[in-house]
Short mmCIF file of C-alpha atoms in Angstrom, two decimals:
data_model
loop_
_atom_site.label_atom_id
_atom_site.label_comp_id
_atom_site.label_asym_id
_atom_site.label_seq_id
_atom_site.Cartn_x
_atom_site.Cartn_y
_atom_site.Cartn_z
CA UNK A 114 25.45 26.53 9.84
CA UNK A 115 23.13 29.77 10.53
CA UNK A 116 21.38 28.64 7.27
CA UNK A 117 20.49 24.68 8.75
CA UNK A 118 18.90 26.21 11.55
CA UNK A 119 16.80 28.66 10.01
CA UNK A 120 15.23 26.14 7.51
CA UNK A 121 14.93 24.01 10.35
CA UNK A 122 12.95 26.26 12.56
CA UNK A 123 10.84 27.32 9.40
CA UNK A 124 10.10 23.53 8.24
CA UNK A 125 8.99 22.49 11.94
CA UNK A 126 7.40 26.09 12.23
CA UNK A 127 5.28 25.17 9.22
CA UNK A 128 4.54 21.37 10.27
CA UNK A 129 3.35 22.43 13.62
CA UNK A 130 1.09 25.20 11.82
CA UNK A 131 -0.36 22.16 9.74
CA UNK A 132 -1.04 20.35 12.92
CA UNK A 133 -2.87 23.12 14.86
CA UNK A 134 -5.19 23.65 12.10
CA UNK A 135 -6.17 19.88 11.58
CA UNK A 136 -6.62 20.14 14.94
CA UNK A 137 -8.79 23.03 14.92
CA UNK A 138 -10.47 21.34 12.02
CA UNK A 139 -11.06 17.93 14.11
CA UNK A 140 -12.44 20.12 16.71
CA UNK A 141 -15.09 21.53 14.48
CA UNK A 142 -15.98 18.33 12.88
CA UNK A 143 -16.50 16.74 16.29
CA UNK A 144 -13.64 14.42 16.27
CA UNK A 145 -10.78 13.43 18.61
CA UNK A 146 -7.77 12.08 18.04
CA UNK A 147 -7.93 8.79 19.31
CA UNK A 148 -10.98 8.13 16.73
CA UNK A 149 -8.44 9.15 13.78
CA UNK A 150 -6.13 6.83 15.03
CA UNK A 151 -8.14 4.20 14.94
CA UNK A 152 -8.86 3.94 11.22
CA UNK A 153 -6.01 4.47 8.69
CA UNK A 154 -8.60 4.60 5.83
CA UNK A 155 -11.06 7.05 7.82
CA UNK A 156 -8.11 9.50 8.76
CA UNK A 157 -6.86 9.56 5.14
CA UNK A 158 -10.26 10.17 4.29
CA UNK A 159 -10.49 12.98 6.37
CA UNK A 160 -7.33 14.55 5.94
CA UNK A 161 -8.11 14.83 1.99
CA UNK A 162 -11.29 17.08 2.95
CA UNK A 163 -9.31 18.92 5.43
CA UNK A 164 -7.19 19.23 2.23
CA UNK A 165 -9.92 20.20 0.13
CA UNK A 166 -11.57 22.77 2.95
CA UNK A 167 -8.17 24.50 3.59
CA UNK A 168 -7.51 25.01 -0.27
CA UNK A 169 -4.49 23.26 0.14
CA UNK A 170 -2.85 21.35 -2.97
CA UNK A 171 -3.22 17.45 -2.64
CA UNK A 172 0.12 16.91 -4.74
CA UNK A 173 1.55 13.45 -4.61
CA UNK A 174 5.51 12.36 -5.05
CA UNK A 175 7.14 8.64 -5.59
CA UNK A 176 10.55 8.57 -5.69
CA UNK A 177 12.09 5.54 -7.87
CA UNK A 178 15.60 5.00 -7.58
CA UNK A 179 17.21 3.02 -10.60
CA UNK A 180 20.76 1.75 -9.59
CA UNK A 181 23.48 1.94 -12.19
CA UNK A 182 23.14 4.97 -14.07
CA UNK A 183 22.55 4.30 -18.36
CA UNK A 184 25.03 2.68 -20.64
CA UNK A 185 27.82 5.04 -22.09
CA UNK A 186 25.61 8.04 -20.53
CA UNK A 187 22.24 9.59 -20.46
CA UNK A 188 23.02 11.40 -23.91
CA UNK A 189 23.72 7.93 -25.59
CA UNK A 190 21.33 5.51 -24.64
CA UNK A 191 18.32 6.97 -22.34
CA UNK A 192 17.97 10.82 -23.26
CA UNK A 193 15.08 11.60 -26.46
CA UNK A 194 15.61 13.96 -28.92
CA UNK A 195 14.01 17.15 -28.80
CA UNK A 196 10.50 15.81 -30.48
CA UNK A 197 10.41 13.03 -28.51
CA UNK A 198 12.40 10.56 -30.25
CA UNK A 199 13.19 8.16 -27.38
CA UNK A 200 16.49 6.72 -27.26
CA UNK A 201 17.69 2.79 -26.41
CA UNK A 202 16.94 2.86 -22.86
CA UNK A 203 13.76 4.83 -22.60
CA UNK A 204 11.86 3.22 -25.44
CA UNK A 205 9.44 1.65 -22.98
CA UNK A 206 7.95 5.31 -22.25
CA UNK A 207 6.51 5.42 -25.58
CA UNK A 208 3.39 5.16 -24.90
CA UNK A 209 3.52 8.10 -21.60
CA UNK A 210 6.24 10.03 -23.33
CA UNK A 211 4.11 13.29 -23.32
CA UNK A 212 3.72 12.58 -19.25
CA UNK A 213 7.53 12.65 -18.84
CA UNK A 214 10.01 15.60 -18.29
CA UNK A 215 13.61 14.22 -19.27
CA UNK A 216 16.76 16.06 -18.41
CA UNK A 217 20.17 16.29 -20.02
CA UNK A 218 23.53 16.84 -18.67
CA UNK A 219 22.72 16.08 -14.85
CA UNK A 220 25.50 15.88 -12.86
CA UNK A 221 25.52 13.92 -9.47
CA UNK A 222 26.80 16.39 -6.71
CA UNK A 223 29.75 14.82 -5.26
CA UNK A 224 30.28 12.05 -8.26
CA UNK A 225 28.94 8.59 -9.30
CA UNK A 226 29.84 5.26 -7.72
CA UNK A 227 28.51 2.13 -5.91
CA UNK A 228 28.14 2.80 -1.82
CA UNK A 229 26.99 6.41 -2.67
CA UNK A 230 22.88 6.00 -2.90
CA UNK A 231 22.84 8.50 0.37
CA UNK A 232 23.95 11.22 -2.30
CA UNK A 233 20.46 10.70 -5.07
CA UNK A 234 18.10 12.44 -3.03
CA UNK A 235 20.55 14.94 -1.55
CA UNK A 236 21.63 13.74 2.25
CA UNK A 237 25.20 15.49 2.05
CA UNK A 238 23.85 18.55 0.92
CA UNK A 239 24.42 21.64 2.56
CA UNK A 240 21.81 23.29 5.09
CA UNK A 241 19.56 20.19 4.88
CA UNK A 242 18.44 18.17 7.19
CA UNK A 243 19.01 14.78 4.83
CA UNK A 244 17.16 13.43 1.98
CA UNK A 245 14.30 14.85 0.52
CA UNK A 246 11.87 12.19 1.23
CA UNK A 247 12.33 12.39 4.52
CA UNK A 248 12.41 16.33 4.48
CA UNK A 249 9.07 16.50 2.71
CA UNK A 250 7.70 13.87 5.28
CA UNK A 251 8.23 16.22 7.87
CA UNK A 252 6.28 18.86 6.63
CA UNK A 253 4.27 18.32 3.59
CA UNK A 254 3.24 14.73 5.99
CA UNK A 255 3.36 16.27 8.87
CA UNK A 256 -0.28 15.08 9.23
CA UNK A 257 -0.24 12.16 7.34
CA UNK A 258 -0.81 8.86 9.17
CA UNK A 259 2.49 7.78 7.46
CA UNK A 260 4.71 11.16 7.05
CA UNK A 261 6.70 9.01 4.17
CA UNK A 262 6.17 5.40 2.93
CA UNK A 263 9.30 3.52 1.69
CA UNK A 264 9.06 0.65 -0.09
CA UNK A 265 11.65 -1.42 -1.68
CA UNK A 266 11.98 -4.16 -4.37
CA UNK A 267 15.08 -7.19 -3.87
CA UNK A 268 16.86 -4.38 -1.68
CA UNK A 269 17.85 -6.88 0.81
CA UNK A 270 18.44 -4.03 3.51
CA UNK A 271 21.24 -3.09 1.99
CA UNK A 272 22.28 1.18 1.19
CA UNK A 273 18.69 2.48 1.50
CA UNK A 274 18.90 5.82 -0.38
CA UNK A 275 16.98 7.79 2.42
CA UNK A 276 18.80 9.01 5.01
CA UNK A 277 20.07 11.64 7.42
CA UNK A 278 23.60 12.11 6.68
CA UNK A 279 25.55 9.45 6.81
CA UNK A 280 22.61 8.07 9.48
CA UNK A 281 20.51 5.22 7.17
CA UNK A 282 16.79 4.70 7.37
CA UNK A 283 16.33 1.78 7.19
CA UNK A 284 12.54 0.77 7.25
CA UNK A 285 12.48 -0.09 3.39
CA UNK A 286 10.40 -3.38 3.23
CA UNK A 287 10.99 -5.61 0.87
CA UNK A 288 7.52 -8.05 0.97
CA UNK A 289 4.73 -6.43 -0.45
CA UNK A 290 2.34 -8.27 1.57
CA UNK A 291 3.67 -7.19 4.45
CA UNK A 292 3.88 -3.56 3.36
CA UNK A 293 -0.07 -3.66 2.70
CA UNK A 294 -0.96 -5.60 5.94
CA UNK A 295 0.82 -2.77 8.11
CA UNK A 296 -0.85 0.16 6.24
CA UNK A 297 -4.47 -1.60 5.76
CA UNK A 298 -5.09 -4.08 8.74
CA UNK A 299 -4.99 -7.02 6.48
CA UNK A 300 -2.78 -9.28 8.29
CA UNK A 301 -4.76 -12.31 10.44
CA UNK A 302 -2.95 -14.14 13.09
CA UNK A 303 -5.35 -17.55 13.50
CA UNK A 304 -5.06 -18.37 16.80
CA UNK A 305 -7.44 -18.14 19.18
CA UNK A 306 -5.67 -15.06 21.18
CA UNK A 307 -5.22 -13.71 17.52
CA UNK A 308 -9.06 -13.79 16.16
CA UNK A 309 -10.27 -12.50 19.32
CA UNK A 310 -7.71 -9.57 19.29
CA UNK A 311 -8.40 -8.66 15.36
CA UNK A 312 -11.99 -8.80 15.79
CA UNK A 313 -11.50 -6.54 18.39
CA UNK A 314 -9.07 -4.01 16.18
CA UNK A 315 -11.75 -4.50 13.55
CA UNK A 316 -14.83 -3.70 15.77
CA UNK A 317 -12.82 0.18 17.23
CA UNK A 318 -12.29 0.38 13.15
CA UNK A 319 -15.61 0.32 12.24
CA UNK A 320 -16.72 2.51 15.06
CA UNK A 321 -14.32 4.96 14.08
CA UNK A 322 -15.33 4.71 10.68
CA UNK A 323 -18.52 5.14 11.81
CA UNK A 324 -17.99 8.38 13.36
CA UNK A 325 -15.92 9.51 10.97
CA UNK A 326 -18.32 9.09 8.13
CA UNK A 327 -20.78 11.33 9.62
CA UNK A 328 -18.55 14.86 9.15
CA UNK A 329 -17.46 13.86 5.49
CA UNK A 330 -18.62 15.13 2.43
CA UNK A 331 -21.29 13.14 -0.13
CA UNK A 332 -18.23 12.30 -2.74
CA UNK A 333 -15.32 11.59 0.58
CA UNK A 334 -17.79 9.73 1.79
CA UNK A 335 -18.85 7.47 -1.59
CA UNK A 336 -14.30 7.44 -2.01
CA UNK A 337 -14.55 5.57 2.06
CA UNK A 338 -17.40 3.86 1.64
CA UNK A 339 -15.56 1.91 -1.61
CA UNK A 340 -12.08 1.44 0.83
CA UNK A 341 -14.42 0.08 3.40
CA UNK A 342 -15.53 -3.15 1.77
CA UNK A 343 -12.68 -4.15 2.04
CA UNK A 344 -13.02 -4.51 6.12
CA UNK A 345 -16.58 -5.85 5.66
CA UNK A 346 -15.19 -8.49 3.95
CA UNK A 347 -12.07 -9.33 6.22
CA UNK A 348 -14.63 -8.60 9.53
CA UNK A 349 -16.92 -11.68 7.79
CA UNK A 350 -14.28 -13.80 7.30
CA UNK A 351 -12.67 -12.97 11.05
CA UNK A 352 -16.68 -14.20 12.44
CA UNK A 353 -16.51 -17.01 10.28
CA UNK A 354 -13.61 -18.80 12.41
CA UNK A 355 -14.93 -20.98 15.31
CA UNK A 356 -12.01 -20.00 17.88
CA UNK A 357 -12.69 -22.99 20.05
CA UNK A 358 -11.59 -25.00 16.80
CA UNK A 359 -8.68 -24.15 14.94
CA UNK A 360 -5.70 -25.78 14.15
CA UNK A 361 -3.17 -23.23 13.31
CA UNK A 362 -1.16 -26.16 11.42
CA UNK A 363 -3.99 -27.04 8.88
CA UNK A 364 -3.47 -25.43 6.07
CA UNK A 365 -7.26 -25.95 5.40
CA UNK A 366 -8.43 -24.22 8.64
CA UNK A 367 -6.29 -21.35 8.09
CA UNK A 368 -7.99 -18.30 6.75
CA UNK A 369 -5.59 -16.02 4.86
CA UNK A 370 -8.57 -13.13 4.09
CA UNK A 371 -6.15 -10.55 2.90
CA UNK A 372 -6.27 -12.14 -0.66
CA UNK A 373 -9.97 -11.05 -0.88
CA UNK A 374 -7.73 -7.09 -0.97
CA UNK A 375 -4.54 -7.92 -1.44
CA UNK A 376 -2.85 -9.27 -4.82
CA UNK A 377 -5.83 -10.55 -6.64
CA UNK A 378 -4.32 -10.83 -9.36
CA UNK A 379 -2.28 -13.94 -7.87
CA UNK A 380 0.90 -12.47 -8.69
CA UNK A 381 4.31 -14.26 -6.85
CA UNK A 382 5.36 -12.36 -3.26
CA UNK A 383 8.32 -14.76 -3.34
CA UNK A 384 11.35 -12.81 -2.41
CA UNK A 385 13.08 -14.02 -5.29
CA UNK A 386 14.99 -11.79 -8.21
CA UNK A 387 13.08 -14.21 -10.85
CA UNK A 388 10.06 -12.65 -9.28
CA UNK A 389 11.12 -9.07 -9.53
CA UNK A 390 8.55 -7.99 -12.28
CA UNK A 391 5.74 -9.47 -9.77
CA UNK A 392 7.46 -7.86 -6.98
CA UNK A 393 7.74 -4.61 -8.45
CA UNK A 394 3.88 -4.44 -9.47
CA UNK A 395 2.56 -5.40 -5.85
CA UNK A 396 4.71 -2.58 -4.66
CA UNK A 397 3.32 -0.59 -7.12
CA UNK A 398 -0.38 -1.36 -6.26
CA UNK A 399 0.56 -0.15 -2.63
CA UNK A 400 2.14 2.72 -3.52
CA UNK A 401 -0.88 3.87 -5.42
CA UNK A 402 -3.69 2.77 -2.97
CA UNK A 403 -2.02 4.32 -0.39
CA UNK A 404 -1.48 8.15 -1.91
CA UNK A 405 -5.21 7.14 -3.01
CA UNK A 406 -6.44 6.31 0.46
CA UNK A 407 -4.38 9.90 1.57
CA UNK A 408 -2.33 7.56 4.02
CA UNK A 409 1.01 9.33 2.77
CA UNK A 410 2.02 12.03 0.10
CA UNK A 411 5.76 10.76 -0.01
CA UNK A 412 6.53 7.03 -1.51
CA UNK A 413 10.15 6.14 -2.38
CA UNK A 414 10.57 2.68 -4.51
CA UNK A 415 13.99 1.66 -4.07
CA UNK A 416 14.75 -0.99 -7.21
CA UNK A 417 17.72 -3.35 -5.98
CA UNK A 418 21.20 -2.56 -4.25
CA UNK A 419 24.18 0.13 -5.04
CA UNK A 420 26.05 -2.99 -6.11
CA UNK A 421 23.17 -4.31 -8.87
CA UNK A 422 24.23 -7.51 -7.35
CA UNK A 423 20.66 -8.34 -8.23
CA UNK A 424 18.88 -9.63 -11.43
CA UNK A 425 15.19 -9.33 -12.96
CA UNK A 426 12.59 -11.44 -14.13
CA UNK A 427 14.03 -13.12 -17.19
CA UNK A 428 17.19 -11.70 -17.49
CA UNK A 429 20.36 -12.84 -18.19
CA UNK A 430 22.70 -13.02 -15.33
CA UNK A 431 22.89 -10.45 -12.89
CA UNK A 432 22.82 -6.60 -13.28
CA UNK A 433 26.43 -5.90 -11.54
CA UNK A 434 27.56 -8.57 -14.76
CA UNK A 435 25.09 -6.80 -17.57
CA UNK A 436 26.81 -3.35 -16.50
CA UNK A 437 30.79 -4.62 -16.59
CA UNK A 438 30.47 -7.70 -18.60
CA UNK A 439 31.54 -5.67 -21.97
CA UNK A 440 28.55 -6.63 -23.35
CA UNK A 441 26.53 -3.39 -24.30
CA UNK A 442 23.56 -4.73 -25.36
CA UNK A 443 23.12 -6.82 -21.99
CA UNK A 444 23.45 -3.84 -20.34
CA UNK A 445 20.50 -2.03 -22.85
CA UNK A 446 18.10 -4.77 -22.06
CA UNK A 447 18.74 -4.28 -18.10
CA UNK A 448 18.28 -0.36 -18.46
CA UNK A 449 15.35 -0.56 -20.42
CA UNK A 450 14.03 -3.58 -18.39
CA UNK A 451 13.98 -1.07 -15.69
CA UNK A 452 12.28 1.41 -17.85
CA UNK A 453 9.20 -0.98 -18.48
CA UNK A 454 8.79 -1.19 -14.55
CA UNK A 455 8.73 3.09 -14.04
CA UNK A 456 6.47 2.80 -17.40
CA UNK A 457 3.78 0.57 -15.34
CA UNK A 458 3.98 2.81 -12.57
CA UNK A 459 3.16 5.98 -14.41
CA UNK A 460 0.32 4.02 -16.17
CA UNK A 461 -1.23 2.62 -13.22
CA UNK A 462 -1.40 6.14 -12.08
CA UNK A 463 -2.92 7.38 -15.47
CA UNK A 464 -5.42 4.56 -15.19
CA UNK A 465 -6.81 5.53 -11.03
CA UNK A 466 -8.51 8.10 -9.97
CA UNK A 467 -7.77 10.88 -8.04
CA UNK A 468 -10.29 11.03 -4.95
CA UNK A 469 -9.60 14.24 -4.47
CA UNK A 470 -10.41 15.57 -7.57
CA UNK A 471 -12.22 12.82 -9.85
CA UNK A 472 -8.90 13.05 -12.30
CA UNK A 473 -6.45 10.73 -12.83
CA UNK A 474 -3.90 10.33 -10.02
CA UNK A 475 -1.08 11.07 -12.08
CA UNK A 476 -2.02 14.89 -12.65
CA UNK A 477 -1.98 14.98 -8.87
CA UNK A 478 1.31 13.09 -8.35
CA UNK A 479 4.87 13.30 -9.79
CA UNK A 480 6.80 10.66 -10.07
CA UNK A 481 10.78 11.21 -10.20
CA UNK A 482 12.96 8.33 -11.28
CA UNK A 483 16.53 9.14 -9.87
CA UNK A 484 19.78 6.98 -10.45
CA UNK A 485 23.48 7.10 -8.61
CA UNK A 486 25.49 7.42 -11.83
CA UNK A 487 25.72 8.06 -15.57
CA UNK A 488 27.26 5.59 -16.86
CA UNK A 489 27.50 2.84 -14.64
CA UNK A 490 30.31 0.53 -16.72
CA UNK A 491 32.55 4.17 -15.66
CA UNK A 492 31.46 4.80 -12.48
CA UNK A 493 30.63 8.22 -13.42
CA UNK A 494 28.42 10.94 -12.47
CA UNK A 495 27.85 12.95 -15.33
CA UNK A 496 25.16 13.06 -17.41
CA UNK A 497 22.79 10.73 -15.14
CA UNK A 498 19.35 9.32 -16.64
CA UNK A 499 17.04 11.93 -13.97
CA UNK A 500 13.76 11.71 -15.42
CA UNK A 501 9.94 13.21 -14.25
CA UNK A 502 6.08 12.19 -15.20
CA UNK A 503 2.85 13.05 -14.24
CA UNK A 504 2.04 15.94 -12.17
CA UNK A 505 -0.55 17.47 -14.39
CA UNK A 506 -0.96 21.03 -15.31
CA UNK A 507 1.38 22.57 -13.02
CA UNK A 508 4.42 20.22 -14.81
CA UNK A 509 6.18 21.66 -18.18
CA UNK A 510 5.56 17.79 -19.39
CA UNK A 511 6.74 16.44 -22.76
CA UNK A 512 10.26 18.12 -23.34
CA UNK A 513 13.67 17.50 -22.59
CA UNK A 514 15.52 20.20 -20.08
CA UNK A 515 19.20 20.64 -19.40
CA UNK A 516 19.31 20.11 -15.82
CA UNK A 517 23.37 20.92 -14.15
CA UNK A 518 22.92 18.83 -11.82
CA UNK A 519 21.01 16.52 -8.97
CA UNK A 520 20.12 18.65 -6.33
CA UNK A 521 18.61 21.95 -8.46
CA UNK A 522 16.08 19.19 -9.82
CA UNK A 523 15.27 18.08 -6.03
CA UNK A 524 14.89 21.41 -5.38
CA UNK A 525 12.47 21.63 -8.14
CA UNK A 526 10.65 18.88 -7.04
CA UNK A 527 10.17 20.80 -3.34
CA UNK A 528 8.62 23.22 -5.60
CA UNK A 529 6.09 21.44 -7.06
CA UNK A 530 5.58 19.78 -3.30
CA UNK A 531 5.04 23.33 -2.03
CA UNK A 532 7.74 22.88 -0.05
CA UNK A 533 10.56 24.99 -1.42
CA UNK A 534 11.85 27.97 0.77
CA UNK A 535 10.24 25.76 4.01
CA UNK A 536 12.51 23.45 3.49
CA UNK A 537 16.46 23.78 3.36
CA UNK A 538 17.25 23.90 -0.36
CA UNK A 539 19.49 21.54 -1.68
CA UNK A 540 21.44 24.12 -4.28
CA UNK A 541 21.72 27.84 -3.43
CA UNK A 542 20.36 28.26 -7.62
CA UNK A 543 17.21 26.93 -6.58
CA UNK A 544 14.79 24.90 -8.98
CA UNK A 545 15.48 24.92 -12.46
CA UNK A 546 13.02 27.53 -13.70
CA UNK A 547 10.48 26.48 -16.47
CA UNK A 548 9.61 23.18 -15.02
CA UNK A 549 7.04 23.66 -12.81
CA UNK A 550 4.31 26.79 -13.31
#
């Protein structure tokens, strides 16, 4: 117990460190709170050059929890050989299979099963104060405007993995749209009470904005200055309305300007499993824009329930089936199904740039795919399918590492976070050495 409250006192010691100097550095640029608050975009702006200015390490994290472990074990169907040969399961990483870090042997601390996601990112561990999303939120986000950003994908509510103990959080959204109206102002409500109070919202934004803009740098400013067409465009369409003349029940009359930012690609937000790929992808695109934007450092992705009482795009009955159905090769095409989706979210990353640093955003963020079995037909946890990417330089990429178990890789991913030795550790071995340098 002595050891719970010493990491505690050192994690809050450090957050509240990290808050007195952005203060300090607020003070110095001229800036007050209240003007931070009132642009998401301008304070994630700002917080990347208090970043830069401090010498501080803009390293990113998604977390992407794939239920159901890998048919018949990691070692059979998901694990590469040593040069890379990828196996059943993880042939969709061809193509970023030099980006990855894949582990053999994991065990999941305290065993495999549905009803246990609580246990992938470590909440039962000893001297921790819960899962390491959350634990990283409170320091590594500590001045964030979102500490951690979960996101899910046909969860349905139902065993988030993040949690404190056996106490859920339970904030993972589902709709996409909804996820990007509450981090970038996008959402319009067209009555007349609505248009007057968003062009209000919209008019403190752009004064913020406008304050803000004149303490950044010339590149932090050119990175805002791209973000911020995007309110030009929903302020024009927000004048446009006449307010003395809309039906809210014409279809015509209603102005939905977030498409202008939002999806425009036209993919489906229709909470529907057939619509998982589209699903997935929009989730994706927020994750990305918003560890672009510097609105969080901490996403979690959250693919389906413990039970896998879900099904994909195209697939063949439901997962829970595919794994128990005694068909192996339905249960391939799920797993590897799955793989494709982590495989676009490592290359949309490879493909966007960095703000920070002009690179790509995936050698500034590492992306951890975690699962709550091995083989899911079994129920087991042994030799789970625990797999890294990205995170640049500082990441041993392109080999396979034995890995005992679960919560030695989270601590390993603290370490790349900065965050290990603030933080309770999840293992008393620590991170698994030759991983990150």
């Amino acid at each position: 117990m002595k050891k719970y409250h010493n990491h505690r006192r050192t994690g809050h010691h450090a957050a509240d460190m990290q808050r007195r100097d952005f203060l300090k550095f607020l003070g110095k640029a001229g800036l007050s709170l209240p003007v931070i608050r009132a642009s998401v975009l301008g304070a994630g702006a700002l917080l990347g050059q208090y970043a830069q200015a401090a010498g501080l390490a803009s390293r990113r994290v998604i977390f992407v929890f794939v239920p159901g472990g890998t048919p018949q074990q990691s070692a059979r169907s998901y694990t590469p050989t040593a040069n890379l040969t990828l196996n059943r399961c993880s042939a969709p990483l061809e193509a970023v299979k030099r980006e990855c870090v894949f582990f053999s042997g994991v065990e999941i601390v305290g065993g495999g099963g549905h009803g246990l996601t609580q246990r992938v990112l470590g909440a039962f561990a000893d001297g921790v104060r819960g899962t390491l999303d959350l634990a990283l939120g409170e320091v590594v986000g500590a001045i964030s405007p979102v500490s951690s950003l979960r996101l899910g994908v046909r969860t349905r509510g139902l065993e988030p993995i993040s949690a404190r103990g056996y106490s859920q959080v339970t904030d993972y959204q589902d709709n996409p749209e909804t996820v990007f109206n509450r981090l970038f102002g996008g959402n319009i409500d067209v009555s007349q009470i609505g248009i007057r109070r968003d062009r209000k919202v919209l008019e403190m934004n752009q004064i913020a904005l406008d304050q803000i803009k004149s303490k950044l740098g010339s590149y932090a400013l050119d990175r805002l200055q791209q973000h911020e067409s995007a309110i030009a465009k929903l302020q024009a369409d927000i004048n446009n309305v006449d307010i003395n003349n809309v039906d809210i029940n014409n279809e015509s009359t209603s102005i939905i300007p977030q498409r202008l930012t939002f999806n425009p690609g036209g993919l489906s937000t229709e909470q529907a499993d057939s619509k998982f790929t589209s699903l997935f992808a929009l989730q994706a695109e927020n994750a990305v824009l918003a560890l672009q934007t510097n609105i969080t450092r901490i996403v979690t992705i959250q693919l389906g329930t413990h039970q896998s009482d879900f099904s994909g795009t195209g697939m063949e009955g439901d997962y829970h089936g595919a794994i128990h159905g005694g068909s192996l090769e339905r249960y391939q095409t799920y797993r590897a199904y799955f793989t494709e989706r982590v495989a676009y979210l490592i290359n949309r990353l490879a493909n966007t740039t960095d703000p920070a640093t002009g690179e790509r955003m995936l050698d500034s963020t590492l992306v951890v795919q975690v699962t709550d079995m091995g083989d899911g037909n079994a129920h087991t946890g042994s030799d789970a399918p625990f797999m890294f990417a990205g995170g640049g330089s500082a990441v041993n990429r392109g080999n396979v590492i034995s890995a005992p178990n679960h919560h030695r890789l989270l601590d390993t991913v603290a370490e790349y976070m900065g965050a290990y030795g603030t933080i309770g550790a999840y293992d008393a071995n620590g991170p698994i050495r030759g991983i990150v340098g």
